[in-house]
PDB file of C-alpha atoms in Angstrom:
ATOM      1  CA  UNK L   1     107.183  54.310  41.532  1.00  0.00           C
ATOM      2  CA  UNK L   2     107.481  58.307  41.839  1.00  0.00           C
ATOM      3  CA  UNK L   3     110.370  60.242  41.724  1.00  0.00           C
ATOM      4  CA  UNK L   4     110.468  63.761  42.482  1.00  0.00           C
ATOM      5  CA  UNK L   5     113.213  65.192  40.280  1.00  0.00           C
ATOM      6  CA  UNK L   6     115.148  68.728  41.497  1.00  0.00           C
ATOM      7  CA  UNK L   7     114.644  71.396  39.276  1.00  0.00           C
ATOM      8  CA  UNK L   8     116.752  74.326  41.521  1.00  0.00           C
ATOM      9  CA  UNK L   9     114.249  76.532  42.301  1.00  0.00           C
ATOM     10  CA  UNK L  10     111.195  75.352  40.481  1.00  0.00           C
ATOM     11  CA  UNK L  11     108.351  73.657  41.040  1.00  0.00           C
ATOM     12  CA  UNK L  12     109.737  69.635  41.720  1.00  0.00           C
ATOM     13  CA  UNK L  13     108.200  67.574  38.339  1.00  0.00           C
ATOM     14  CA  UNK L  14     107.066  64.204  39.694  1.00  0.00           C
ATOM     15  CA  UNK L  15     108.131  61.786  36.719  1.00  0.00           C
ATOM     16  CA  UNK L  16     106.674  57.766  36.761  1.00  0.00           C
ATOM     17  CA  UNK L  17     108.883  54.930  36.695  1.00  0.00           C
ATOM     18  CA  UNK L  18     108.118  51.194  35.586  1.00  0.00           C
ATOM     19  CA  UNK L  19     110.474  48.556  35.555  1.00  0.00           C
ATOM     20  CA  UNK L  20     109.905  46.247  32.635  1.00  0.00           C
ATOM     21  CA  UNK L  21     108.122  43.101  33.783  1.00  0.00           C
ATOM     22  CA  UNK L  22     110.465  39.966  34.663  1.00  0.00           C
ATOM     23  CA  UNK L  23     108.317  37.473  33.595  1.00  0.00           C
ATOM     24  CA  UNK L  24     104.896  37.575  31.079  1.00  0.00           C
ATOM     25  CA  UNK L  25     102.576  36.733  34.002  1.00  0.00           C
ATOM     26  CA  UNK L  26     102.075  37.898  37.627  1.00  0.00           C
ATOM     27  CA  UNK L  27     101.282  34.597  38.849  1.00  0.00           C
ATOM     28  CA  UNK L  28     103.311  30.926  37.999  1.00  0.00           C
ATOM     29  CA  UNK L  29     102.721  27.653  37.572  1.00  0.00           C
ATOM     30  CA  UNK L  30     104.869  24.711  38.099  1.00  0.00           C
ATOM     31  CA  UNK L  31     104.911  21.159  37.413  1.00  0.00           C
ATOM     32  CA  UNK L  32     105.807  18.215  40.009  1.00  0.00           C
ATOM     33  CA  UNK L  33     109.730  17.263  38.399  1.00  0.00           C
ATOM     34  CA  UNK L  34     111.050  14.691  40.906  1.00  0.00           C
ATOM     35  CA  UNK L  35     113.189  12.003  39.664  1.00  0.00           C
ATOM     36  CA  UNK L  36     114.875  10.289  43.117  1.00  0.00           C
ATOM     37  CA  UNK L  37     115.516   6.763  43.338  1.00  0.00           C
ATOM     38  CA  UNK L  38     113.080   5.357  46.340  1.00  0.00           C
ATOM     39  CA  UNK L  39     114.025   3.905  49.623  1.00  0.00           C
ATOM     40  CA  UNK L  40     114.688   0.713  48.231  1.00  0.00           C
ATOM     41  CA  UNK L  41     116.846   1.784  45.585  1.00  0.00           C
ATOM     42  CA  UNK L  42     115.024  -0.602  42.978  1.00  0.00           C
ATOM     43  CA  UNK L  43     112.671   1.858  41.600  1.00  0.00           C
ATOM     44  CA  UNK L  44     113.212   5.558  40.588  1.00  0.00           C
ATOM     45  CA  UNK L  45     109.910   8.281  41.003  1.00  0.00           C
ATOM     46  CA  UNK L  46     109.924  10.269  37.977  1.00  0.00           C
ATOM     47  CA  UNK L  47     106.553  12.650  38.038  1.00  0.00           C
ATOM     48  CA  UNK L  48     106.983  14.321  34.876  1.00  0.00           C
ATOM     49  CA  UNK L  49     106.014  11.122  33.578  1.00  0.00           C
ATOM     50  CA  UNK L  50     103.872   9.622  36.110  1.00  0.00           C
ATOM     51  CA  UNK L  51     101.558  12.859  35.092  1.00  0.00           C
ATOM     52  CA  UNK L  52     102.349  12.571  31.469  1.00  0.00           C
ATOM     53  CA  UNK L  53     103.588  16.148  31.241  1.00  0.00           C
ATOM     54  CA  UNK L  54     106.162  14.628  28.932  1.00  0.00           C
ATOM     55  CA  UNK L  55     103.562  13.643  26.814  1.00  0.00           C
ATOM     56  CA  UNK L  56     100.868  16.686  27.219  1.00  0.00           C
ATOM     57  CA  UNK L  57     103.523  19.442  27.865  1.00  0.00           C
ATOM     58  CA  UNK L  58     101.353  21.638  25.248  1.00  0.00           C
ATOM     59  CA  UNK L  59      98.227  20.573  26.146  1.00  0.00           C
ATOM     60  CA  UNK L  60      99.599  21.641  29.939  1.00  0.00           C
ATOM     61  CA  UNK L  61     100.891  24.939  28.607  1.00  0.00           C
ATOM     62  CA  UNK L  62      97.777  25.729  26.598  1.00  0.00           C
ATOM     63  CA  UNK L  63      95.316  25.149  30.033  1.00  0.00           C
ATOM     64  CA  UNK L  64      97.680  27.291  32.143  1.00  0.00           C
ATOM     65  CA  UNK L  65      97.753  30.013  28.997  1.00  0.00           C
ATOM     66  CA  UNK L  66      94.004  30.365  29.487  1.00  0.00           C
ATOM     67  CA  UNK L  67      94.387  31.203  32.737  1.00  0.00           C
ATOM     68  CA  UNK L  68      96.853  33.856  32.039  1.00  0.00           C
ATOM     69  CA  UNK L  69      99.946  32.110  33.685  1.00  0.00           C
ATOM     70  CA  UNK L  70     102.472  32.311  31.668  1.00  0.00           C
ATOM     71  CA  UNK L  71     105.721  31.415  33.479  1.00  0.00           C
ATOM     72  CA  UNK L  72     106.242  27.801  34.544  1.00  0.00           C
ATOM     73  CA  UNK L  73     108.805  26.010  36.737  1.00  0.00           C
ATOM     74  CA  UNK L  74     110.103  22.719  34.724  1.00  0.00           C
ATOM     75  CA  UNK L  75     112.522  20.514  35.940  1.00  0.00           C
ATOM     76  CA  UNK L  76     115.293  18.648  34.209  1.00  0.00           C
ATOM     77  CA  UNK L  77     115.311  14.837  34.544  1.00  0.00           C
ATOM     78  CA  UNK L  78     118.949  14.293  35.040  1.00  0.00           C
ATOM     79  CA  UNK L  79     119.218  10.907  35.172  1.00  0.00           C
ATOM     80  CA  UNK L  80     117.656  10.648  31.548  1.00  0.00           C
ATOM     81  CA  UNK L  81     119.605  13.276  30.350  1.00  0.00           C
ATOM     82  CA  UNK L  82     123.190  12.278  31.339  1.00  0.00           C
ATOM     83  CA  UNK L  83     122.535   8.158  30.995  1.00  0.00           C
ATOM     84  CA  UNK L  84     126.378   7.551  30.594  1.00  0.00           C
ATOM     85  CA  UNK L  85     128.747   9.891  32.409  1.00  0.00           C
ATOM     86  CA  UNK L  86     129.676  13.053  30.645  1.00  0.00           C
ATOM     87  CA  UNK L  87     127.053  12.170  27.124  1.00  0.00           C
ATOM     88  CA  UNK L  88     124.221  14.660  27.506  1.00  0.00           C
ATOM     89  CA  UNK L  89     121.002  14.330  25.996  1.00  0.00           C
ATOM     90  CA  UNK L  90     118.245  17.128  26.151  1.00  0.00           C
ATOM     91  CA  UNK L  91     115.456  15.555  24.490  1.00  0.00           C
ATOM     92  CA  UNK L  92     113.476  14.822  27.487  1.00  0.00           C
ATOM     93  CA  UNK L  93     113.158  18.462  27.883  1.00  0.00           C
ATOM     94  CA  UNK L  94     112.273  19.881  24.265  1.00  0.00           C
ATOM     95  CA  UNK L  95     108.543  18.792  25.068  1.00  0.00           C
ATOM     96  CA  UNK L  96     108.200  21.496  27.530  1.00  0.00           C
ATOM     97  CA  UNK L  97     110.312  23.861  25.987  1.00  0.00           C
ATOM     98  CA  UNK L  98     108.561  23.552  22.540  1.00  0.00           C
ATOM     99  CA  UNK L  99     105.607  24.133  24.712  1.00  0.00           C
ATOM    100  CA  UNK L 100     106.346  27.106  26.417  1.00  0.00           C
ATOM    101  CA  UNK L 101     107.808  28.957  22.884  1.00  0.00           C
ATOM    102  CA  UNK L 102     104.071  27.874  21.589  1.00  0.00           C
ATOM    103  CA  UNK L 103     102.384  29.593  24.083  1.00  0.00           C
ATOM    104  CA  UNK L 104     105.001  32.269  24.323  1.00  0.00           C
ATOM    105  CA  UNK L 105     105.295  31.323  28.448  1.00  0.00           C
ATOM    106  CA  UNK L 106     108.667  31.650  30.303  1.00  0.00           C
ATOM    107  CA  UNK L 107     110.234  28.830  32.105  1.00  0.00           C
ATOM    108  CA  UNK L 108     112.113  29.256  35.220  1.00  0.00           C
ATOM    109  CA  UNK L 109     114.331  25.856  35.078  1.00  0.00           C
ATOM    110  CA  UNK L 110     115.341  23.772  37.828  1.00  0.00           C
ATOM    111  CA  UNK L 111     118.484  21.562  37.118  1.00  0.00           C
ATOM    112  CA  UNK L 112     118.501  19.926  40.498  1.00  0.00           C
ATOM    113  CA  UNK L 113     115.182  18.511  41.285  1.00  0.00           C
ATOM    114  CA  UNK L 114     115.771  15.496  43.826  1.00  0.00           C
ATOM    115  CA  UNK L 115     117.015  13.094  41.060  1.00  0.00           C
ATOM    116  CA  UNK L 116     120.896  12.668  39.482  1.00  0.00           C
ATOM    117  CA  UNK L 117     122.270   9.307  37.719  1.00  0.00           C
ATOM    118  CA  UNK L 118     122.867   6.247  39.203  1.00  0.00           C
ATOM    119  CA  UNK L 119     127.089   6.626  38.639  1.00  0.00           C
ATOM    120  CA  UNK L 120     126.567   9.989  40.767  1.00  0.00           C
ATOM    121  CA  UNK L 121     127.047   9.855  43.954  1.00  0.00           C
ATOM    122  CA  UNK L 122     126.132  13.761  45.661  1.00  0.00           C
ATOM    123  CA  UNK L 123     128.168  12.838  48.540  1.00  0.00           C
ATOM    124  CA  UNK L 124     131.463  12.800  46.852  1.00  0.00           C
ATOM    125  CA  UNK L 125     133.514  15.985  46.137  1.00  0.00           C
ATOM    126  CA  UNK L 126     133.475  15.203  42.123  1.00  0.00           C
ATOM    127  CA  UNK L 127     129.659  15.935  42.284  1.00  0.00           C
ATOM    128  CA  UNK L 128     130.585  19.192  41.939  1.00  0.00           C
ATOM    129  CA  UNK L 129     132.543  18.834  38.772  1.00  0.00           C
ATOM    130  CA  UNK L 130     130.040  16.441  37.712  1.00  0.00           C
ATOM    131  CA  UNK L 131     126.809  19.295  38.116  1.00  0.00           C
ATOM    132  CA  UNK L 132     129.177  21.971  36.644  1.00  0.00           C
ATOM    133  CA  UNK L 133     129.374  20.149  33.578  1.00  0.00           C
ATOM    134  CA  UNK L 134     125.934  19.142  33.538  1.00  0.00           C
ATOM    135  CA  UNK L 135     124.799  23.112  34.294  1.00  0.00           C
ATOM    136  CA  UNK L 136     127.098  23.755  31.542  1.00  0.00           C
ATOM    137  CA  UNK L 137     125.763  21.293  28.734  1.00  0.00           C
ATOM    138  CA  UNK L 138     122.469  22.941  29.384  1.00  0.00           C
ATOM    139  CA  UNK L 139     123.068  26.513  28.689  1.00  0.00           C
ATOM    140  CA  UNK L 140     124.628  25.606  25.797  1.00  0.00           C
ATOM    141  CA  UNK L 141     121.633  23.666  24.978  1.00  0.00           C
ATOM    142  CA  UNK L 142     119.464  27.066  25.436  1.00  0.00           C
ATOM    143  CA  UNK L 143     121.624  28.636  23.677  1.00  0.00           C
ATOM    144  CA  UNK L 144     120.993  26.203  20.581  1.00  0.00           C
ATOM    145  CA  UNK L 145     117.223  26.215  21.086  1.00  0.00           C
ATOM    146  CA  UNK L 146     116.425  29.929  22.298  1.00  0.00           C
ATOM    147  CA  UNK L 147     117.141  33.478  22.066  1.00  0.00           C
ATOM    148  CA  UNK L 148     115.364  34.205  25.657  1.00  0.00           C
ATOM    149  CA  UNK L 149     117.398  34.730  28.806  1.00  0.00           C
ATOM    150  CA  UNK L 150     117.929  31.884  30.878  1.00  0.00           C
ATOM    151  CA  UNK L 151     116.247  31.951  34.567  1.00  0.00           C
ATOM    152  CA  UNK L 152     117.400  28.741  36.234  1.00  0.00           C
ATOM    153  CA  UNK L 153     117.320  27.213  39.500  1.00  0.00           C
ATOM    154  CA  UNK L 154     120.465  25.416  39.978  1.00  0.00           C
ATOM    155  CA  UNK L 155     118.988  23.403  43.029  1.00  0.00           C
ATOM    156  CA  UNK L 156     115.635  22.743  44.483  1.00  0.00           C
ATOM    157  CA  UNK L 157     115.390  22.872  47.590  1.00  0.00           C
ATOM    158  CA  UNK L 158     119.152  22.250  48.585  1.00  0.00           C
ATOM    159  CA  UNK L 159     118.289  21.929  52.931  1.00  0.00           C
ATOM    160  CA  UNK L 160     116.718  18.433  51.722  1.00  0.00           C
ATOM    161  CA  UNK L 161     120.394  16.982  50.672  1.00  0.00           C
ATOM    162  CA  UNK L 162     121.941  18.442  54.080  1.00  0.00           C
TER     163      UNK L 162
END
């Protein structure tokens, strides 16, 4: 960006701008995160682990790296995090977050992904309370595990609850 500065009466010095980069690559990557329960209710779809990204998160991180993207969109699996209501556990997440520090990659993360815990029920006003407390018991998790600013998505795709 140019800017033409005043200078009252002289020539106008044109001075160049950058704004620092928001993220460490131009393009992103992202990795399939839904956790819903199906139709039936029996089973739940979980694709970070259908695709084993829970188990190659580096591996994952290391192929994008050599293709110079190096932000990623990662999504929390809620219902493994918050198994009983109000006991958080992050550990299904430090694969990917281990990953991107490795590989020095930004993640952009998405709390709301399609999936919640079975004793949730979205419909009911005490989801709210219920996602504010889980929003809140990960950025204090961040805040445990990294310096780097947060960039989170607090719900994907929110027209497919309406």
């Amino acid at each position: 960006m140019s800017v033409k500065l005043s200078t009252r009466g002289r020539e106008p010095q044109t001075h160049q701008q950058t704004a620092p980069d928001l993220f460490p690559s131009f393009f992103l990557g992202g990795f399939e995160c839904s956790t819903m329960r199906l139709r039936s209710r029996k089973h739940r779809l979980d694709m970070v682990a259908a695709t084993h990204h829970d188990t190659f998160a580096l591996q994952d991180y290391l192929r994008l790296q050599k293709r110079s993207v190096r932000t990623t969109r990662e999504g929390l699996r809620w219902h493994l995090i918050e198994s009983k209501p109000g006991h958080y556990d992050f550990s299904s997440a430090l694969a990917q977050l281990r990953a991107a520090q490795k590989t020095d990659s930004r993640i952009i993360w998405d709390l709301f992904h399609y999936g919640y815990p079975d004793f949730i029920n979205i419909l009911k006003p005490e989801f709210v309370a219920s996602f504010a407390a889980f929003a809140r018991a990960f950025a204090r998790f961040l805040k445990d595990e990294t310096d780097d600013v947060p960039f989170i998505a607090p719900v994907n795709e929110p027209s497919f609850f309406c």
